[in-house]
Coordinates of C-alpha atoms in Angstrom, one line a residue:
X1428 CA 96.5 85.3 74.6
X1429 CA 98.9 87.3 76.8
X1430 CA 99.6 86.1 80.3
X1431 CA 98.3 88.3 83.0
X1432 CA 100.7 88.2 85.9
X1433 CA 100.5 90.8 88.6
X1434 CA 103.1 93.6 87.7
X1435 CA 103.8 96.9 89.9
X1436 CA 104.5 98.8 88.1
X1437 CA 107.5 97.8 87.6
X1438 CA 107.8 97.6 84.6
X1439 CA 108.9 96.1 86.1
X1440 CA 106.4 98.5 85.6
X1441 CA 106.2 99.0 83.0
X1442 CA 106.9 99.0 86.9
X1443 CA 106.5 101.0 88.1
X1444 CA 104.9 103.7 89.6
X1445 CA 108.6 104.0 89.0
X1446 CA 109.4 105.1 85.5
X1447 CA 108.1 108.5 85.3
X1448 CA 107.6 111.7 83.6
X1449 CA 109.0 115.1 84.1
X1450 CA 107.6 117.7 81.8
X1451 CA 104.5 115.6 80.9
X1452 CA 103.2 116.0 84.4
X1453 CA 102.9 119.7 84.0
X1454 CA 101.3 119.8 80.5
X1455 CA 98.4 122.2 80.0
X1456 CA 95.4 120.2 78.6
X1457 CA 93.1 123.2 78.3
X1458 CA 92.7 122.7 74.6
X1459 CA 92.2 118.9 74.7
X1460 CA 88.5 118.5 73.8
X1461 CA 88.5 114.8 74.4
X1462 CA 89.7 115.4 77.9
X1463 CA 87.0 117.9 78.6
X1464 CA 84.4 115.5 77.3
X1465 CA 85.7 112.8 79.6
X1466 CA 85.6 115.2 82.5
X1467 CA 82.0 116.1 81.8
X1468 CA 81.0 112.5 81.6
X1469 CA 82.5 111.8 85.0
X1470 CA 81.0 114.8 86.7
X1471 CA 77.4 113.8 86.0
X1472 CA 77.9 110.7 88.2
X1473 CA 79.4 112.6 91.2
X1474 CA 78.1 113.0 94.7
X1475 CA 80.4 115.7 96.0
X1476 CA 81.3 115.8 99.6
X1477 CA 81.3 119.2 101.4
X1478 CA 84.3 119.2 103.6
X1479 CA 87.6 121.1 103.6
X1480 CA 90.6 122.1 105.6
X1481 CA 90.7 125.4 107.4
X1482 CA 92.2 128.3 105.5
X1483 CA 95.2 128.3 107.8
X1484 CA 95.8 124.6 107.2
X1485 CA 95.5 125.1 103.5
X1486 CA 98.1 128.0 103.5
X1487 CA 100.6 125.9 105.5
X1488 CA 99.9 122.9 103.3
X1489 CA 100.5 124.9 100.1
X1490 CA 103.8 126.1 101.5
X1491 CA 104.9 122.6 102.5
X1492 CA 104.1 121.1 99.1
X1493 CA 106.1 123.9 97.4
X1494 CA 109.0 122.9 99.6
X1495 CA 108.4 119.3 98.8
X1496 CA 108.6 119.9 95.1
X1497 CA 111.9 121.8 95.5
X1498 CA 113.3 119.0 97.6
X1499 CA 112.4 116.1 95.3
X1500 CA 113.9 117.8 92.3
X1501 CA 117.3 118.2 93.9
X1502 CA 119.9 116.1 92.0
X1503 CA 121.8 113.8 94.3
X1504 CA 125.3 112.3 93.5
X1505 CA 125.9 109.7 96.1
X1506 CA 124.2 107.5 98.7
X1507 CA 124.7 109.9 101.5
X1508 CA 122.9 112.7 99.7
X1509 CA 120.1 110.3 98.7
X1510 CA 119.6 109.4 102.3
X1511 CA 119.6 113.0 103.5
X1512 CA 117.1 113.9 100.8
X1513 CA 114.9 111.0 101.9
X1514 CA 114.9 112.2 105.5
X1515 CA 114.0 115.7 104.4
X1516 CA 111.1 114.4 102.2
X1517 CA 109.8 112.3 105.1
X1518 CA 110.0 115.3 107.5
X1519 CA 107.9 117.3 105.1
X1520 CA 105.4 114.5 104.5
X1521 CA 105.0 113.9 108.2
X1522 CA 103.7 117.5 108.7
X1523 CA 101.6 117.2 105.5
X1524 CA 99.9 114.1 106.9
X1525 CA 99.2 115.8 110.2
X1526 CA 97.5 118.7 108.4
X1527 CA 95.6 116.3 106.1
X1528 CA 94.4 114.0 108.9
X1529 CA 90.8 115.3 108.8
X1530 CA 90.6 114.3 105.1
X1531 CA 92.0 110.9 105.8
X1532 CA 89.5 110.2 108.5
X1533 CA 86.6 111.0 106.2
X1534 CA 87.9 109.4 103.1
X1535 CA 85.5 106.8 101.8
X1536 CA 88.2 104.4 100.6
X1537 CA 88.9 103.4 104.2
X1538 CA 87.3 100.0 105.0
X1539 CA 84.9 99.9 107.9
X1540 CA 86.4 97.5 110.4
X1541 CA 87.4 94.0 109.6
X1542 CA 87.7 93.5 105.8
X1543 CA 85.6 90.3 105.9
X1544 CA 82.7 92.3 107.4
X1545 CA 82.3 93.6 103.8
X1546 CA 82.4 90.2 102.1
X1547 CA 78.7 89.6 101.7
X1548 CA 78.2 92.9 99.9
X1549 CA 81.1 92.1 97.7
X1550 CA 79.8 88.6 96.8
X1551 CA 76.3 90.0 96.1
X1552 CA 77.7 92.7 93.8
X1553 CA 80.2 90.4 92.0
X1554 CA 77.6 87.7 91.4
X1555 CA 74.9 90.1 90.2
X1556 CA 77.5 91.4 87.7
X1557 CA 78.5 88.0 86.3
X1558 CA 81.3 86.5 88.6
X1559 CA 81.4 82.8 88.0
X1560 CA 83.1 80.8 90.8
X1561 CA 82.6 77.4 92.4
X1562 CA 84.5 75.7 95.2
X1563 CA 86.6 78.8 95.9
X1564 CA 86.0 81.4 98.6
X1565 CA 87.8 84.4 100.2
X1566 CA 88.9 83.9 103.7
X1567 CA 91.6 84.8 106.2
X1568 CA 94.9 82.9 106.4
X1569 CA 97.6 83.4 109.1
X1570 CA 100.4 85.5 107.8
X1571 CA 98.5 86.4 104.6
X1572 CA 95.5 88.4 105.7
X1573 CA 93.0 87.4 103.0
X1574 CA 93.4 84.7 100.4
X1575 CA 91.4 82.2 98.3
X1576 CA 90.4 78.8 99.9
X1577 CA 89.4 75.6 98.1
X1578 CA 86.0 74.4 99.4
X1579 CA 86.5 71.0 97.8
X1580 CA 89.4 69.0 96.3
X1581 CA 90.6 70.7 93.1
X1582 CA 92.8 69.2 90.4
X1583 CA 95.6 70.9 88.6
X1584 CA 94.5 72.9 85.5
X1585 CA 90.9 73.0 86.7
X1586 CA 89.2 76.4 86.0
X1587 CA 88.7 78.2 89.3
X1588 CA 86.7 81.2 88.3
X1589 CA 85.7 83.6 85.5
X1590 CA 85.5 87.3 86.0
X1591 CA 83.6 89.4 83.4
X1592 CA 85.2 92.5 81.9
X1593 CA 82.3 94.5 83.5
X1594 CA 83.8 94.0 86.9
X1595 CA 87.4 95.0 85.9
X1596 CA 88.6 98.5 86.8
X1597 CA 90.9 99.4 84.0
X1598 CA 92.6 102.3 82.3
X1599 CA 90.0 102.2 79.5
X1600 CA 87.7 104.1 81.9
X1601 CA 86.9 107.7 80.8
X1602 CA 88.8 109.2 83.8
X1603 CA 92.0 107.7 82.4
X1604 CA 91.3 109.2 79.0
X1605 CA 91.2 112.6 80.8
X1606 CA 94.6 112.2 82.5
X1607 CA 96.4 110.3 79.8
X1608 CA 98.6 113.3 78.8
X1609 CA 99.6 113.8 82.5
X1610 CA 100.5 110.1 83.1
X1611 CA 102.0 108.0 80.4
X1612 CA 102.6 104.8 82.5
X1613 CA 99.5 102.7 82.8
X1614 CA 99.8 102.1 86.5
X1615 CA 99.7 105.8 87.3
X1616 CA 96.5 106.4 85.3
X1617 CA 95.0 103.4 87.1
X1618 CA 96.0 104.8 90.5
X1619 CA 94.4 108.1 89.7
X1620 CA 91.2 106.4 88.6
X1621 CA 91.1 104.4 91.8
X1622 CA 91.3 107.6 93.9
X1623 CA 88.4 109.1 92.0
X1624 CA 86.3 105.9 92.5
X1625 CA 87.3 105.7 96.2
X1626 CA 86.0 109.2 96.8
X1627 CA 82.6 108.5 95.2
X1628 CA 80.0 107.1 97.6
X1629 CA 78.0 105.7 94.6
X1630 CA 81.0 104.2 92.8
X1631 CA 80.1 101.0 90.9
X1632 CA 83.2 99.4 92.4
X1633 CA 82.5 100.5 96.0
X1634 CA 81.9 96.8 97.2
X1635 CA 85.3 95.9 95.8
X1636 CA 87.1 99.0 97.2
X1637 CA 85.7 98.4 100.6
X1638 CA 87.3 94.9 100.6
X1639 CA 90.8 96.3 99.8
X1640 CA 93.4 96.7 102.6
X1641 CA 93.5 99.9 104.4
X1642 CA 97.3 100.0 104.2
X1643 CA 100.2 98.0 102.7
X1644 CA 103.7 96.9 103.5
X1645 CA 105.2 98.5 100.4
X1646 CA 108.2 100.9 101.0
X1647 CA 105.8 103.8 100.8
X1648 CA 104.6 102.8 104.3
X1649 CA 108.1 102.2 105.8
X1650 CA 109.0 104.4 108.7
X1651 CA 112.4 106.1 108.7
X1652 CA 113.5 103.6 111.3
X1653 CA 112.4 100.7 109.1
X1654 CA 114.1 102.2 106.0
X1655 CA 117.3 102.6 108.1
X1656 CA 117.3 98.8 108.4
X1657 CA 117.9 98.6 104.6
X1658 CA 121.2 100.4 104.8
X1659 CA 123.9 98.5 103.0
X1660 CA 121.4 96.5 101.1
X1661 CA 120.8 96.2 97.3
X1662 CA 117.2 97.4 97.8
X1663 CA 117.9 100.7 99.5
X1664 CA 118.5 102.9 96.5
X1665 CA 115.5 101.6 94.6
X1666 CA 113.3 102.0 97.7
X1667 CA 114.4 105.7 98.2
X1668 CA 113.8 106.4 94.5
X1669 CA 110.3 105.0 94.8
X1670 CA 109.5 107.1 97.8
X1671 CA 110.9 110.2 96.1
X1672 CA 108.9 109.6 92.9
X1673 CA 105.5 109.2 94.7
X1674 CA 106.2 112.3 96.8
X1675 CA 106.9 114.2 93.6
X1676 CA 103.8 113.0 91.9
X1677 CA 101.6 113.8 94.9
X1678 CA 102.9 117.4 94.8
X1679 CA 102.3 117.6 91.0
X1680 CA 98.7 116.4 91.3
X1681 CA 98.1 118.9 94.2
X1682 CA 99.1 121.8 91.9
X1683 CA 96.9 120.7 89.0
X1684 CA 94.3 123.4 88.2
X1685 CA 90.8 122.4 89.5
X1686 CA 89.4 122.9 86.1
X1687 CA 91.5 120.1 84.8
X1688 CA 90.4 117.5 87.4
X1689 CA 87.5 115.2 86.4
X1690 CA 85.8 115.5 89.8
X1691 CA 84.4 118.8 91.3
X1692 CA 85.7 118.4 94.8
X1693 CA 88.8 116.2 94.1
X1694 CA 91.3 118.9 95.1
X1695 CA 89.6 119.5 98.4
X1696 CA 89.6 115.7 99.2
X1697 CA 93.0 114.7 97.7
X1698 CA 95.7 113.9 100.3
X1699 CA 99.0 112.0 100.4
X1700 CA 97.7 109.0 102.3
X1701 CA 95.0 108.5 99.7
X1702 CA 97.6 108.7 96.9
X1703 CA 100.1 106.3 98.5
X1704 CA 97.2 103.9 99.2
X1705 CA 96.0 104.0 95.6
X1706 CA 99.6 103.6 94.2
X1707 CA 100.2 100.7 96.6
X1708 CA 96.9 99.1 95.7
X1709 CA 97.9 99.2 92.0
X1710 CA 101.5 98.1 92.6
X1711 CA 100.4 95.0 94.6
X1712 CA 97.4 94.0 92.5
X1713 CA 97.7 95.4 88.9
X1714 CA 97.4 93.0 86.0
X1715 CA 97.4 93.3 82.2
X1716 CA 94.5 92.5 80.0
X1717 CA 93.9 93.0 76.3
X1718 CA 92.3 96.2 75.1
X1719 CA 88.6 96.1 74.4
X1720 CA 88.4 99.5 72.8
X1721 CA 90.3 101.0 69.8
X1722 CA 93.6 102.6 70.6
X1723 CA 93.7 106.3 71.0
X1724 CA 96.4 108.5 69.5
X1725 CA 99.6 107.8 71.4
X1726 CA 98.6 104.4 72.6
X1727 CA 101.3 101.8 71.8
X1728 CA 100.5 98.7 73.8
X1729 CA 97.9 96.1 73.0
X1730 CA 97.4 95.5 76.8
X1731 CA 96.1 97.8 79.5
X1732 CA 96.5 98.0 83.3
X1733 CA 93.6 96.6 85.3
X1734 CA 92.4 95.7 88.8
X1735 CA 90.5 92.5 88.8
X1736 CA 88.2 91.9 91.8
X1737 CA 88.2 88.5 93.4
X1738 CA 91.2 87.3 91.4
X1739 CA 93.5 89.7 93.1
X1740 CA 92.7 88.2 96.5
X1741 CA 95.0 85.2 95.5
X1742 CA 98.4 85.2 97.1
X1743 CA 101.7 84.3 95.4
X1744 CA 103.6 81.0 95.2
X1745 CA 106.3 79.9 92.8
X1746 CA 104.9 78.2 89.7
X1747 CA 103.6 79.2 86.3
X1748 CA 101.2 81.8 84.9
X1749 CA 97.7 80.2 84.8
X1750 CA 95.6 83.3 84.3
X1751 CA 94.4 84.5 80.9
X1752 CA 91.9 86.7 79.3
X1753 CA 89.3 84.8 77.3
X1754 CA 88.6 86.9 74.2
X1755 CA 85.5 84.9 73.3
X1756 CA 83.8 85.2 76.7
X1757 CA 85.4 88.6 77.5
X1758 CA 86.4 87.4 81.0
X1759 CA 89.5 86.7 83.0
X1760 CA 89.9 83.0 83.7
X1761 CA 92.3 81.3 86.1
X1762 CA 93.1 77.7 86.5
X1763 CA 94.7 75.8 89.4
X1764 CA 98.5 75.6 89.0
X1765 CA 98.6 72.5 91.2
X1766 CA 96.3 70.1 93.1
X1767 CA 94.6 71.5 96.2
X1768 CA 92.8 69.7 99.0
X1769 CA 89.6 71.0 100.5
X1770 CA 90.5 73.8 102.9
X1771 CA 93.9 74.6 101.4
X1772 CA 94.9 78.0 100.2
X1773 CA 94.9 78.5 96.5
X1774 CA 97.9 80.4 95.1
X1775 CA 98.8 82.0 91.8
X1776 CA 102.2 82.9 90.4
X1777 CA 102.9 86.6 90.1
X1778 CA 105.8 86.2 87.7
X1779 CA 109.6 86.4 87.9
X1780 CA 110.7 88.9 90.5
X1781 CA 113.6 89.4 92.8
X1782 CA 113.0 89.8 96.5
X1783 CA 114.0 93.4 96.2
X1784 CA 111.2 94.0 93.7
X1785 CA 108.7 92.0 95.7
X1786 CA 109.5 94.0 98.9
X1787 CA 109.5 97.4 97.3
X1788 CA 106.4 97.0 95.1
X1789 CA 104.4 94.1 96.7
X1790 CA 105.2 94.4 100.3
X1791 CA 106.4 90.8 100.9
X1792 CA 109.4 88.5 100.1
X1793 CA 109.8 84.9 99.1
X1794 CA 112.3 83.0 101.2
X1795 CA 112.8 80.3 98.6
X1796 CA 112.7 82.6 95.6
X1797 CA 114.5 80.9 92.7
X1798 CA 114.6 84.2 90.7
X1799 CA 116.3 86.2 93.4
X1800 CA 119.6 88.0 92.7
X1801 CA 121.7 90.9 93.9
X1802 CA 122.9 93.7 91.7
X1803 CA 126.5 95.0 91.5
X1804 CA 127.1 98.4 89.8
X1805 CA 130.2 98.4 87.7
X1806 CA 131.5 100.9 85.2
X1807 CA 134.5 101.9 83.1
X1808 CA 136.4 105.1 84.0
X1809 CA 136.9 107.5 81.0
X1810 CA 140.3 108.3 82.5
X1811 CA 141.4 104.7 81.9
X1812 CA 144.0 104.6 79.1
X1813 CA 142.3 101.5 77.7
X1814 CA 138.8 102.8 78.1
X1815 CA 137.9 102.8 74.4
X1816 CA 139.1 99.2 73.8
X1817 CA 137.4 97.9 77.0
X1818 CA 134.2 99.7 75.9
X1819 CA 134.5 98.2 72.4
X1820 CA 134.9 94.7 73.7
X1821 CA 132.0 95.1 76.1
X1822 CA 129.9 96.3 73.2
X1823 CA 130.7 93.2 71.2
X1824 CA 129.4 91.2 74.3
X1825 CA 126.2 93.4 74.5
X1826 CA 127.2 94.6 77.9
X1827 CA 126.9 98.4 78.7
X1828 CA 130.0 100.1 79.9
X1829 CA 128.1 101.2 83.0
X1830 CA 126.0 98.3 84.2
X1831 CA 124.1 96.7 87.0
X1832 CA 125.2 93.1 86.9
X1833 CA 123.9 90.2 88.9
X1834 CA 125.1 87.9 91.7
X1835 CA 123.0 84.8 91.6
X1836 CA 121.9 82.2 94.2
X1837 CA 123.6 78.8 94.1
X1838 CA 124.6 76.9 92.0
X1839 CA 125.3 79.7 89.5
X1840 CA 126.7 82.4 91.8
X1841 CA 128.1 84.8 89.2
X1842 CA 126.0 85.8 86.1
X1843 CA 127.7 85.4 82.7
X1844 CA 127.6 89.2 82.1
X1845 CA 129.2 90.0 85.5
X1846 CA 132.0 87.5 84.8
X1847 CA 132.6 88.8 81.3
X1848 CA 132.7 92.4 82.5
X1849 CA 135.2 91.7 85.2
X1850 CA 137.4 89.7 82.8
X1851 CA 137.4 92.7 80.3
X1852 CA 138.0 95.1 83.2
X1853 CA 141.2 93.2 84.2
X1854 CA 142.6 92.7 80.7
X1855 CA 145.8 94.3 79.5
X1856 CA 146.1 95.9 76.0
X1857 CA 147.4 92.8 74.3
X1858 CA 144.5 90.7 75.7
X1859 CA 142.0 93.3 74.7
X1860 CA 143.3 93.4 71.1
X1861 CA 143.2 89.6 70.9
X1862 CA 139.5 89.3 72.1
X1863 CA 138.3 92.3 70.0
X1864 CA 139.5 90.5 66.9
X1865 CA 138.5 87.1 67.9
X1866 CA 135.6 85.2 66.5
X1867 CA 135.1 83.6 69.9
X1868 CA 134.7 86.7 71.9
X1869 CA 131.3 85.4 73.3
X1870 CA 133.3 82.7 75.1
X1871 CA 134.1 85.3 77.7
X1872 CA 130.6 84.8 79.0
X1873 CA 131.3 81.2 79.8
X1874 CA 132.8 80.0 83.1
X1875 CA 135.2 77.6 81.4
X1876 CA 136.5 80.1 78.8
X1877 CA 140.2 79.4 78.0
X1878 CA 142.1 82.4 79.5
X1879 CA 145.6 83.1 80.7
X1880 CA 146.0 81.9 84.2
X1881 CA 147.1 85.4 85.4
X1882 CA 143.9 87.0 83.9
X1883 CA 141.6 84.4 85.4
X1884 CA 143.3 84.8 88.8
X1885 CA 142.9 88.6 88.7
X1886 CA 139.3 88.2 87.7
X1887 CA 138.3 86.0 90.6
X1888 CA 140.4 88.0 93.0
X1889 CA 138.6 91.2 91.9
X1890 CA 135.2 89.5 92.4
X1891 CA 136.3 88.2 95.8
X1892 CA 137.2 91.8 96.9
X1893 CA 134.0 93.3 95.6
X1894 CA 131.8 90.7 97.3
X1895 CA 133.7 91.2 100.6
X1896 CA 133.1 95.0 100.4
X1897 CA 129.4 94.5 99.7
X1898 CA 129.1 92.4 102.8
X1899 CA 131.1 94.8 104.9
X1900 CA 128.8 97.8 104.0
X1901 CA 126.0 96.2 106.2
X1902 CA 125.9 97.5 109.8
X1903 CA 125.4 93.9 111.0
X1904 CA 127.0 90.6 109.9
X1905 CA 125.1 87.7 108.4
X1906 CA 125.6 85.7 111.5
X1907 CA 124.2 88.5 113.7
X1908 CA 121.1 88.8 111.4
X1909 CA 120.6 85.1 111.3
X1910 CA 120.7 84.8 115.1
X1911 CA 118.1 87.6 115.4
X1912 CA 115.9 86.2 112.8
X1913 CA 115.9 82.8 114.5
X1914 CA 114.8 84.5 117.8
X1915 CA 112.0 86.3 116.0
X1916 CA 110.7 83.1 114.3
X1917 CA 110.9 81.3 117.7
X1918 CA 108.8 84.2 119.1
X1919 CA 111.6 84.9 121.7
X1920 CA 111.9 88.5 120.3
X1921 CA 108.9 90.7 119.4
X1922 CA 109.1 92.4 116.1
X1923 CA 106.5 93.9 113.7
X1924 CA 105.8 92.0 110.5
X1925 CA 107.3 94.7 108.4
X1926 CA 110.5 94.9 110.5
X1927 CA 110.7 91.1 110.4
X1928 CA 110.3 91.1 106.6
X1929 CA 113.2 93.6 106.3
X1930 CA 115.4 91.5 108.6
X1931 CA 114.7 88.4 106.6
X1932 CA 115.4 90.2 103.3
X1933 CA 118.8 91.3 104.6
X1934 CA 119.6 87.7 105.6
X1935 CA 118.6 86.4 102.1
X1936 CA 120.7 89.0 100.3
X1937 CA 123.7 88.4 102.5
X1938 CA 123.4 84.6 101.9
X1939 CA 123.6 85.1 98.2
X1940 CA 126.7 87.4 98.5
X1941 CA 128.4 85.1 101.1
X1942 CA 127.8 82.0 98.9
X1943 CA 129.2 83.8 95.9
X1944 CA 132.2 84.9 97.9
X1945 CA 133.0 81.4 99.0
X1946 CA 132.7 80.3 95.3
X1947 CA 135.1 83.1 94.2
X1948 CA 137.6 82.1 96.9
X1949 CA 137.5 78.5 95.6
X1950 CA 138.1 79.7 92.0
X1951 CA 140.9 82.0 93.1
X1952 CA 142.7 79.0 94.8
X1953 CA 142.1 76.9 91.7

């Protein structure tokens, strides 16, 4: 049975509200009979809300969203242009959010007060529909908001709970069948479904939706000032891309014809804050489970995206995947990945992710993340006289000629692919010819590969220079950031939780780069 780690989307969705469509978003589904049937099936359960924006607000909103579409489709060619585009997008979205504020205030997805105030209704709903759990409860934990607590001592591998398929909100829902031609990635279909259910007062999943957070710490919620603090970091480009993508999809959904939306008043209620909330909910909580219905035309995966009530209240800790879908009982089952004492928080393992991925898609980082890494973009220049030979040798090593290669935490420091790329990049023609024709070309991936002293020296000098440049791009030094972080943790300096997360992320990234730089210096001397 497949493991069910929380994903974002990333695929890293599958990722991601991040790997998206262009032309598919604008397809006309008027002739799709199955879609119309799905729409009819959904409409019979609706309880439409009678509210709208003023005609003047709608006119301005329509103009702003047209401008937003033009802005997000502008091709950028460098980091400066990417940042300027981001600022323009945020300027437009800020005014859109002001116009849509009445819709946000009346949206039913917004939890009423403290999340735990809704816990009794959630428990009643979940137990009535088959939730099986003993010795585990949802409660608040400092620094985590809600989490799962052991109500007695629990041993490793002990089954914690079973969640029936009936409670799972998944892309097998009829609404997702309707939008499947608009959104290919599973997580985007699931986000659309969540919006529809959040807008229905009589939704079967209302007790679950009311227990969800009102907002998140994903990059979709970063202020411009907070995003500025990522300048120089490995995460900035991906964060800007994610924000641009969700802004584009919001504008695309806004322009869908009302006749193609499976909810009568959806267009009148739809707003940006609802969409980023739904996308963030899915990014931070999505899981994969096996299909329970036959594949439709175009379906390729045997798994589907799903939100799993109760299970998704568990927070992350390094470990192993201990959640599976039991095909016999048709329920999600999770076992303890370690021993827990009564009163301790129960954690699950979300899977292998870098801190950049965690911050962008999950809204937190892991200070002791063994899977963390920093990417370096390297590529061959077509104007290089030895371009063809370098590209041929890289192909033999299964390394693209334009790559994102990894700097790793100690004790590895430099990934094999990064080391091999830099070696090839610094070879002369005679050396390239030798390794292209050698049966031992794969040795270039190994740290102790037998190379000419001059080539090895140039390799480590090149890495040293690149790592120094990456550290210099940051506005602040590692020492300055570490000093500030220490003051924040000692509560001598006040800082929001999101700003503190960004600060600690910068420290962790710089530490990886600084340690790799020290290692490269040692190799250069050797």
